[in-house]
mmCIF file of C-alpha atoms in Angstrom:
data_model
loop_
_atom_site.group_PDB
_atom_site.id
_atom_site.type_symbol
_atom_site.label_atom_id
_atom_site.label_comp_id
_atom_site.label_asym_id
_atom_site.label_seq_id
_atom_site.Cartn_x
_atom_site.Cartn_y
_atom_site.Cartn_z
ATOM 1 C CA MET A 254 -0.189 0.183 -0.168
ATOM 2 C CA LYS A 255 3.032 2.111 0.694
ATOM 3 C CA LEU A 256 4.512 1.263 -2.443
ATOM 4 C CA ARG A 257 1.542 2.558 -4.313
ATOM 5 C CA LEU A 258 1.060 5.361 -2.728
ATOM 6 C CA PHE A 259 4.857 6.814 -3.065
ATOM 7 C CA HIS A 260 4.169 6.109 -7.021
ATOM 8 C CA LEU A 261 1.103 7.811 -7.412
ATOM 9 C CA TRP A 262 2.832 10.788 -5.547
ATOM 10 C CA CYS A 263 5.681 10.848 -8.048
ATOM 11 C CA LEU A 264 3.130 10.466 -10.704
ATOM 12 C CA CYS A 265 0.948 13.383 -9.511
ATOM 13 C CA SER A 266 4.537 15.419 -9.010
ATOM 14 C CA THR A 267 5.498 14.238 -12.496
ATOM 15 C CA VAL A 268 1.809 15.903 -13.604
ATOM 16 C CA GLY A 269 1.609 18.783 -12.232
ATOM 17 C CA LEU A 270 5.454 19.958 -13.184
ATOM 18 C CA ILE A 271 4.462 19.063 -16.893
ATOM 19 C CA THR A 272 1.326 21.151 -16.534
ATOM 20 C CA CYS A 273 3.426 23.874 -14.389
ATOM 21 C CA LEU A 274 6.195 24.213 -17.958
ATOM 22 C CA SER A 275 3.203 23.359 -20.482
ATOM 23 C CA VAL A 276 1.109 26.244 -19.267
ATOM 24 C CA LEU A 277 4.086 28.777 -18.358
ATOM 25 C CA LEU A 278 5.490 28.151 -22.137
ATOM 26 C CA GLY A 279 2.243 28.048 -23.591
ATOM 27 C CA PHE A 280 1.814 31.417 -21.844
ATOM 28 C CA ILE A 281 5.074 32.750 -23.612
ATOM 29 C CA ILE A 282 4.892 31.816 -27.117
ATOM 30 C CA THR A 283 1.070 32.640 -27.099
ATOM 31 C CA ARG A 284 2.352 36.060 -26.065
ATOM 32 C CA GLY A 285 5.259 36.285 -28.034
ATOM 33 C CA THR A 286 4.168 35.042 -31.777
ATOM 34 C CA THR A 287 1.919 37.999 -32.018
ATOM 35 C CA ALA A 288 5.106 40.375 -31.928
ATOM 36 C CA PHE A 289 7.144 38.108 -33.796
ATOM 37 C CA ASP A 290 8.269 39.344 -36.956
ATOM 38 C CA PHE A 291 11.193 41.749 -38.407
ATOM 39 C CA THR A 292 10.034 44.715 -36.886
ATOM 40 C CA LEU A 293 10.604 42.850 -33.284
ATOM 41 C CA PHE A 294 14.008 42.302 -34.282
ATOM 42 C CA PHE A 295 15.085 44.999 -36.847
ATOM 43 C CA GLY A 296 12.589 48.073 -35.765
ATOM 44 C CA ASP A 297 12.104 50.399 -38.519
ATOM 45 C CA THR A 298 15.968 49.515 -40.083
ATOM 46 C CA ASP A 299 16.470 47.195 -43.809
ATOM 47 C CA PRO A 300 16.742 43.546 -42.266
ATOM 48 C CA LEU A 301 20.326 43.406 -44.089
ATOM 49 C CA LYS A 302 21.616 46.911 -43.396
ATOM 50 C CA GLY A 303 21.224 45.847 -39.966
ATOM 51 C CA ILE A 304 22.192 42.363 -39.593
ATOM 52 C CA PHE A 305 25.698 43.643 -41.522
ATOM 53 C CA GLY A 306 25.695 46.501 -39.368
ATOM 54 C CA ILE A 307 25.546 49.522 -41.792
ATOM 55 C CA GLU A 308 22.391 51.115 -40.093
ATOM 56 C CA PRO A 309 21.581 51.180 -36.067
ATOM 57 C CA ILE A 310 18.957 49.405 -34.797
ATOM 58 C CA TRP A 311 16.711 51.304 -31.847
ATOM 59 C CA ASP A 312 14.178 49.568 -31.544
ATOM 60 C CA GLY A 313 14.798 46.081 -32.520
ATOM 61 C CA ILE A 314 16.290 43.152 -30.345
ATOM 62 C CA TRP A 315 18.440 41.909 -33.056
ATOM 63 C CA PRO A 316 21.804 43.618 -31.717
ATOM 64 C CA ALA A 317 20.934 41.083 -28.022
ATOM 65 C CA CYS A 318 20.594 38.233 -29.812
ATOM 66 C CA VAL A 319 23.734 38.847 -31.901
ATOM 67 C CA GLY A 320 25.238 39.750 -28.015
ATOM 68 C CA THR A 321 23.926 36.588 -26.444
ATOM 69 C CA LEU A 322 25.506 34.473 -28.784
ATOM 70 C CA THR A 323 28.509 36.258 -28.479
ATOM 71 C CA VAL A 324 28.858 36.674 -25.126
ATOM 72 C CA VAL A 325 27.706 33.235 -24.418
ATOM 73 C CA THR A 326 30.274 31.610 -27.148
ATOM 74 C CA PHE A 327 33.140 33.562 -25.394
ATOM 75 C CA ALA A 328 31.951 32.220 -22.152
ATOM 76 C CA LEU A 329 31.980 28.859 -22.773
ATOM 77 C CA SER A 330 35.659 28.924 -24.643
ATOM 78 C CA LEU A 331 37.445 30.264 -21.636
ATOM 79 C CA ALA A 332 35.291 27.970 -19.220
ATOM 80 C CA LEU A 333 35.645 24.205 -21.543
ATOM 81 C CA LEU A 334 39.022 23.414 -20.846
ATOM 82 C CA PRO A 335 39.587 24.483 -17.002
ATOM 83 C CA GLY A 336 36.132 23.204 -16.498
ATOM 84 C CA ILE A 337 36.675 19.718 -17.806
ATOM 85 C CA ALA A 338 40.051 19.259 -16.799
ATOM 86 C CA THR A 339 39.298 19.703 -13.438
ATOM 87 C CA GLY A 340 36.497 17.439 -13.596
ATOM 88 C CA ILE A 341 38.967 14.690 -15.065
ATOM 89 C CA TRP A 342 41.479 15.980 -11.726
ATOM 90 C CA LEU A 343 39.189 15.134 -9.269
ATOM 91 C CA ALA A 344 37.753 11.762 -11.112
ATOM 92 C CA ILE A 345 40.997 10.073 -11.684
ATOM 93 C CA SER A 346 42.741 11.695 -8.548
ATOM 94 C CA PRO A 347 43.770 9.831 -5.244
ATOM 95 C CA ALA A 348 41.291 10.837 -2.280
ATOM 96 C CA THR A 349 43.636 13.062 -0.711
ATOM 97 C CA ARG A 350 42.143 15.869 1.575
ATOM 98 C CA PHE A 351 42.980 18.527 -0.854
ATOM 99 C CA SER A 352 41.078 16.770 -3.708
ATOM 100 C CA ARG A 353 38.181 16.413 -1.249
ATOM 101 C CA VAL A 354 38.451 20.079 0.055
ATOM 102 C CA LEU A 355 38.647 21.145 -3.553
ATOM 103 C CA ALA A 356 35.454 19.000 -4.550
ATOM 104 C CA PHE A 357 33.560 20.416 -1.394
ATOM 105 C CA GLY A 358 34.493 23.911 -2.665
ATOM 106 C CA ILE A 359 33.207 23.183 -6.342
ATOM 107 C CA ASP A 360 29.728 22.273 -5.159
ATOM 108 C CA ILE A 361 29.478 25.249 -3.279
ATOM 109 C CA LEU A 362 30.750 27.234 -6.245
ATOM 110 C CA ALA A 363 27.902 25.856 -8.551
ATOM 111 C CA GLY A 364 24.998 26.471 -5.699
ATOM 112 C CA ILE A 365 26.055 30.387 -5.318
ATOM 113 C CA PRO A 366 23.820 33.100 -6.219
ATOM 114 C CA SER A 367 24.788 34.951 -9.821
ATOM 115 C CA ILE A 368 24.417 37.706 -8.678
ATOM 116 C CA LEU A 369 27.193 37.109 -5.899
ATOM 117 C CA MET A 370 29.318 36.626 -9.280
ATOM 118 C CA GLY A 371 28.301 40.157 -10.679
ATOM 119 C CA LEU A 372 29.177 41.880 -7.899
ATOM 120 C CA PHE A 373 32.732 39.804 -8.301
ATOM 121 C CA GLY A 374 33.115 41.049 -11.767
ATOM 122 C CA PHE A 375 32.019 44.804 -10.525
ATOM 123 C CA THR A 376 34.762 44.905 -7.548
ATOM 124 C CA LEU A 377 37.414 43.516 -10.167
ATOM 125 C CA ILE A 378 36.640 46.550 -12.391
ATOM 126 C CA LEU A 379 36.674 49.147 -9.504
ATOM 127 C CA PHE A 380 40.082 47.391 -8.160
ATOM 128 C CA LEU A 381 41.534 47.444 -11.881
ATOM 129 C CA ARG A 382 40.301 51.155 -12.178
ATOM 130 C CA ASN A 383 41.933 52.337 -8.778
ATOM 131 C CA TRP A 384 44.785 50.069 -9.079
ATOM 132 C CA LEU A 385 45.950 49.225 -13.054
ATOM 133 C CA LEU A 386 43.814 50.728 -15.326
ATOM 134 C CA PRO A 387 42.006 54.249 -14.427
ATOM 135 C CA SER A 388 40.188 53.707 -18.090
ATOM 136 C CA ALA A 389 38.676 49.955 -17.305
ATOM 137 C CA ASN A 390 35.511 49.937 -17.581
ATOM 138 C CA THR A 391 32.398 46.920 -17.620
ATOM 139 C CA CYS A 392 32.559 45.594 -20.855
ATOM 140 C CA LEU A 393 31.454 42.096 -23.001
ATOM 141 C CA VAL A 394 35.443 40.661 -21.714
ATOM 142 C CA LEU A 395 34.245 41.314 -18.160
ATOM 143 C CA SER A 396 30.596 39.908 -18.492
ATOM 144 C CA ALA A 397 32.578 36.230 -20.579
ATOM 145 C CA LEU A 398 35.313 36.144 -17.942
ATOM 146 C CA SER A 399 32.341 35.983 -14.786
ATOM 147 C CA LEU A 400 29.974 33.740 -16.641
ATOM 148 C CA ALA A 401 33.057 31.492 -17.487
ATOM 149 C CA ILE A 402 33.822 31.746 -13.341
ATOM 150 C CA LEU A 403 29.839 30.850 -12.905
ATOM 151 C CA ILE A 404 29.753 27.947 -15.127
ATOM 152 C CA ILE A 405 32.926 26.378 -14.464
ATOM 153 C CA PRO A 406 31.714 24.135 -11.686
ATOM 154 C CA TYR A 407 28.902 23.164 -13.684
ATOM 155 C CA LEU A 408 31.384 21.658 -16.191
ATOM 156 C CA ALA A 409 33.707 19.953 -13.316
ATOM 157 C CA VAL A 410 31.088 18.669 -11.759
ATOM 158 C CA ALA A 411 29.287 17.225 -14.905
ATOM 159 C CA THR A 412 33.218 15.697 -15.937
ATOM 160 C CA ARG A 413 33.229 14.426 -12.631
ATOM 161 C CA THR A 414 29.964 12.618 -12.186
ATOM 162 C CA ALA A 415 30.174 11.264 -15.915
ATOM 163 C CA LEU A 416 33.437 9.653 -15.116
ATOM 164 C CA LEU A 417 32.655 8.042 -11.678
ATOM 165 C CA ALA A 418 29.446 6.833 -13.336
ATOM 166 C CA LEU A 419 31.624 4.347 -15.618
ATOM 167 C CA PRO A 420 32.104 0.602 -14.481
ATOM 168 C CA PRO A 421 35.733 0.458 -12.543
ATOM 169 C CA SER A 422 36.194 -2.701 -15.176
ATOM 170 C CA LEU A 423 36.683 -0.326 -18.435
ATOM 171 C CA GLU A 424 39.720 1.029 -17.064
ATOM 172 C CA HIS A 425 40.799 -1.874 -15.386
ATOM 173 C CA THR A 426 40.563 -3.784 -18.848
ATOM 174 C CA ALA A 427 42.486 -0.628 -20.891
ATOM 175 C CA LEU A 428 45.051 -1.267 -18.677
ATOM 176 C CA SER A 429 45.708 -4.889 -18.813
ATOM 177 C CA LEU A 430 45.706 -4.425 -22.622
ATOM 178 C CA GLY A 431 48.667 -2.798 -21.954
ATOM 179 C CA MET A 432 47.513 0.962 -22.272
ATOM 180 C CA THR A 433 48.601 3.790 -19.921
ATOM 181 C CA ARG A 434 46.318 5.632 -17.387
ATOM 182 C CA TRP A 435 46.770 8.565 -20.395
ATOM 183 C CA GLN A 436 45.921 6.338 -23.014
ATOM 184 C CA ALA A 437 43.108 4.483 -20.894
ATOM 185 C CA LEU A 438 41.310 7.806 -20.196
ATOM 186 C CA ARG A 439 41.970 9.410 -23.690
ATOM 187 C CA SER A 440 40.587 6.535 -25.725
ATOM 188 C CA VAL A 441 38.244 4.470 -23.456
ATOM 189 C CA LEU A 442 36.342 6.638 -20.574
ATOM 190 C CA LEU A 443 36.265 10.306 -21.780
ATOM 191 C CA PRO A 444 34.414 8.499 -25.252
ATOM 192 C CA GLN A 445 32.235 6.651 -22.908
ATOM 193 C CA ALA A 446 31.298 9.722 -20.688
ATOM 194 C CA ALA A 447 31.241 11.826 -23.652
ATOM 195 C CA LYS A 448 27.033 11.903 -23.079
ATOM 196 C CA GLY A 449 27.213 13.057 -20.032
ATOM 197 C CA ILE A 450 29.982 15.674 -20.386
ATOM 198 C CA SER A 451 28.198 17.018 -23.370
ATOM 199 C CA GLY A 452 24.920 17.441 -21.086
ATOM 200 C CA GLY A 453 27.225 19.634 -18.331
ATOM 201 C CA ILE A 454 28.266 21.287 -21.504
ATOM 202 C CA MET A 455 24.502 22.447 -22.338
ATOM 203 C CA LEU A 456 23.402 23.197 -18.991
ATOM 204 C CA ALA A 457 26.646 25.774 -18.471
ATOM 205 C CA ALA A 458 25.463 26.989 -22.177
ATOM 206 C CA GLY A 459 22.057 27.397 -20.929
ATOM 207 C CA ARG A 460 23.285 29.087 -17.586
ATOM 208 C CA ALA A 461 25.490 31.482 -19.291
ATOM 209 C CA ALA A 462 22.378 32.627 -21.942
ATOM 210 C CA GLU A 463 19.196 33.136 -19.292
ATOM 211 C CA ASP A 464 21.939 35.013 -16.616
ATOM 212 C CA THR A 465 20.955 38.409 -16.081
ATOM 213 C CA ALA A 466 22.495 39.094 -12.880
ATOM 214 C CA VAL A 467 25.707 38.889 -14.033
ATOM 215 C CA ILE A 468 25.929 40.510 -17.036
ATOM 216 C CA MET A 469 23.606 43.262 -15.620
ATOM 217 C CA LEU A 470 26.252 44.514 -13.464
ATOM 218 C CA THR A 471 29.533 43.955 -16.023
ATOM 219 C CA GLY A 472 28.295 45.199 -19.239
ATOM 220 C CA VAL A 473 25.756 45.475 -20.607
ATOM 221 C CA VAL A 474 23.404 47.713 -21.379
ATOM 222 C CA ALA A 475 20.402 49.319 -23.387
ATOM 223 C CA ASN A 476 20.279 50.834 -27.117
ATOM 224 C CA ALA A 477 24.101 49.791 -27.391
ATOM 225 C CA GLY A 478 23.991 48.162 -30.721
ATOM 226 C CA LEU A 479 25.655 45.605 -32.190
ATOM 227 C CA PRO A 480 28.976 44.343 -30.096
ATOM 228 C CA GLY A 481 31.872 46.854 -31.341
ATOM 229 C CA GLY A 482 34.574 44.659 -29.582
ATOM 230 C CA ILE A 483 35.271 42.585 -26.354
ATOM 231 C CA PHE A 484 36.298 45.971 -24.552
ATOM 232 C CA GLU A 485 32.609 47.437 -24.852
ATOM 233 C CA ARG A 486 29.288 47.377 -23.866
ATOM 234 C CA TYR A 487 26.898 45.030 -25.504
ATOM 235 C CA GLU A 488 23.259 44.023 -25.602
ATOM 236 C CA ALA A 489 21.988 40.920 -24.805
ATOM 237 C CA LEU A 490 18.270 39.057 -24.316
ATOM 238 C CA PRO A 491 17.675 38.473 -20.693
ATOM 239 C CA PHE A 492 18.827 41.920 -20.156
ATOM 240 C CA THR A 493 16.374 43.257 -22.843
ATOM 241 C CA ILE A 494 13.141 41.116 -20.942
ATOM 242 C CA PHE A 495 13.942 42.615 -17.960
ATOM 243 C CA TYR A 496 14.313 46.361 -19.148
ATOM 244 C CA TYR A 497 11.177 46.156 -21.275
ATOM 245 C CA SER A 498 8.748 44.049 -18.916
ATOM 246 C CA ALA A 499 10.302 46.422 -16.032
ATOM 247 C CA GLN A 500 9.797 49.897 -17.426
ATOM 248 C CA TYR A 501 7.296 49.526 -20.615
ATOM 249 C CA GLN A 502 5.560 52.122 -21.391
ATOM 250 C CA SER A 503 3.131 50.773 -23.956
ATOM 251 C CA ASP A 504 1.794 47.529 -24.630
ATOM 252 C CA THR A 505 4.086 47.686 -27.882
ATOM 253 C CA GLU A 506 6.754 47.461 -25.651
ATOM 254 C CA LEU A 507 5.145 45.094 -23.414
ATOM 255 C CA GLN A 508 4.748 43.110 -26.549
ATOM 256 C CA MET A 509 8.552 43.301 -27.101
ATOM 257 C CA ALA A 510 9.346 41.353 -23.955
ATOM 258 C CA PHE A 511 7.385 38.408 -24.640
ATOM 259 C CA GLY A 512 8.721 38.464 -27.920
ATOM 260 C CA ALA A 513 12.249 38.387 -26.643
ATOM 261 C CA ALA A 514 11.654 35.817 -23.923
ATOM 262 C CA LEU A 515 10.559 33.391 -26.895
ATOM 263 C CA THR A 516 13.548 34.149 -29.147
ATOM 264 C CA LEU A 517 15.428 33.318 -26.286
ATOM 265 C CA LEU A 518 13.744 30.387 -25.577
ATOM 266 C CA CYS A 519 14.391 29.352 -29.156
ATOM 267 C CA LEU A 520 17.896 30.772 -29.394
ATOM 268 C CA THR A 521 18.484 28.319 -26.141
ATOM 269 C CA ALA A 522 16.570 25.243 -27.466
ATOM 270 C CA THR A 523 18.353 25.448 -30.799
ATOM 271 C CA ILE A 524 21.977 25.404 -29.067
ATOM 272 C CA PHE A 525 20.188 21.900 -27.214
ATOM 273 C CA SER A 526 19.299 20.563 -30.502
ATOM 274 C CA VAL A 527 22.596 20.989 -32.083
ATOM 275 C CA ALA A 528 24.622 19.988 -29.687
ATOM 276 C CA SER A 529 22.048 16.851 -29.081
ATOM 277 C CA PHE A 530 22.701 15.865 -32.694
ATOM 278 C CA LEU A 531 26.196 15.789 -32.911
ATOM 279 C CA ILE A 532 26.021 13.900 -29.224
ATOM 280 C CA ARG A 533 23.975 11.019 -31.590
ATOM 281 C CA THR A 534 26.210 11.643 -34.229
ATOM 282 C CA THR A 535 29.168 10.863 -32.402
ATOM 283 C CA SER A 536 28.066 8.072 -30.672
ATOM 284 C CA ARG A 537 26.709 6.042 -33.223
ATOM 285 C CA ARG A 538 30.932 6.998 -34.839
ATOM 286 C CA GLN A 539 31.974 5.406 -31.783
#
């Protein structure tokens, strides 16, 4: 009887979660679809001239789309190598006090509020401005660096979990066949753990794409236009959604907020779909 009640409770929780998510997504799609056109992205600017930066875009979210893709790509490029390397080291290193403390610290970092990372980036700029670079200011590279530090723990935890979930017989068999530990890791363990590591990368990309607190304190502004360089300020979709939804003066601006939210959903769904396709393709080849 208890087991049946437990299964019923799990079923109700799952159905409730899916229902709430479906209602939320349906509401955003319904409200955002009405504003989803070229005007949403480019305003009164010619689309081709807006895409190539020939004319500025004042009333569209295209610069925010480009800024989001740029900062997420930059953050991932900074975080992938140290995050995955840290996870590998934690998975294969002996269980010493240092490794346990480091693993505990990474678990804590994975759960810190993003606003603290934004404050870290803002404090870093203040330090540079007062002591080293008087002309230092918030910019795209600062946002990317802060986001990279934010998502490194996600990559490390995902990599460590994926490697530790593999059966020990895989490594033992590889070593018994004459492989070194590095060869076993590179040719056997990492390919088998690729799906779990890729899941961590997708989670990190989604966290970087949707975060508002970090970028709001480290470089994003309204009406900055297309990114002019890594040391310039920029626009991003999360801040655009916050800006229009919090300070809208007309129903048109509110519709732009819903359109930007739908665009961000489509953007993250595209990133996840492409990553899943690459994972399936790699698995089939292996």
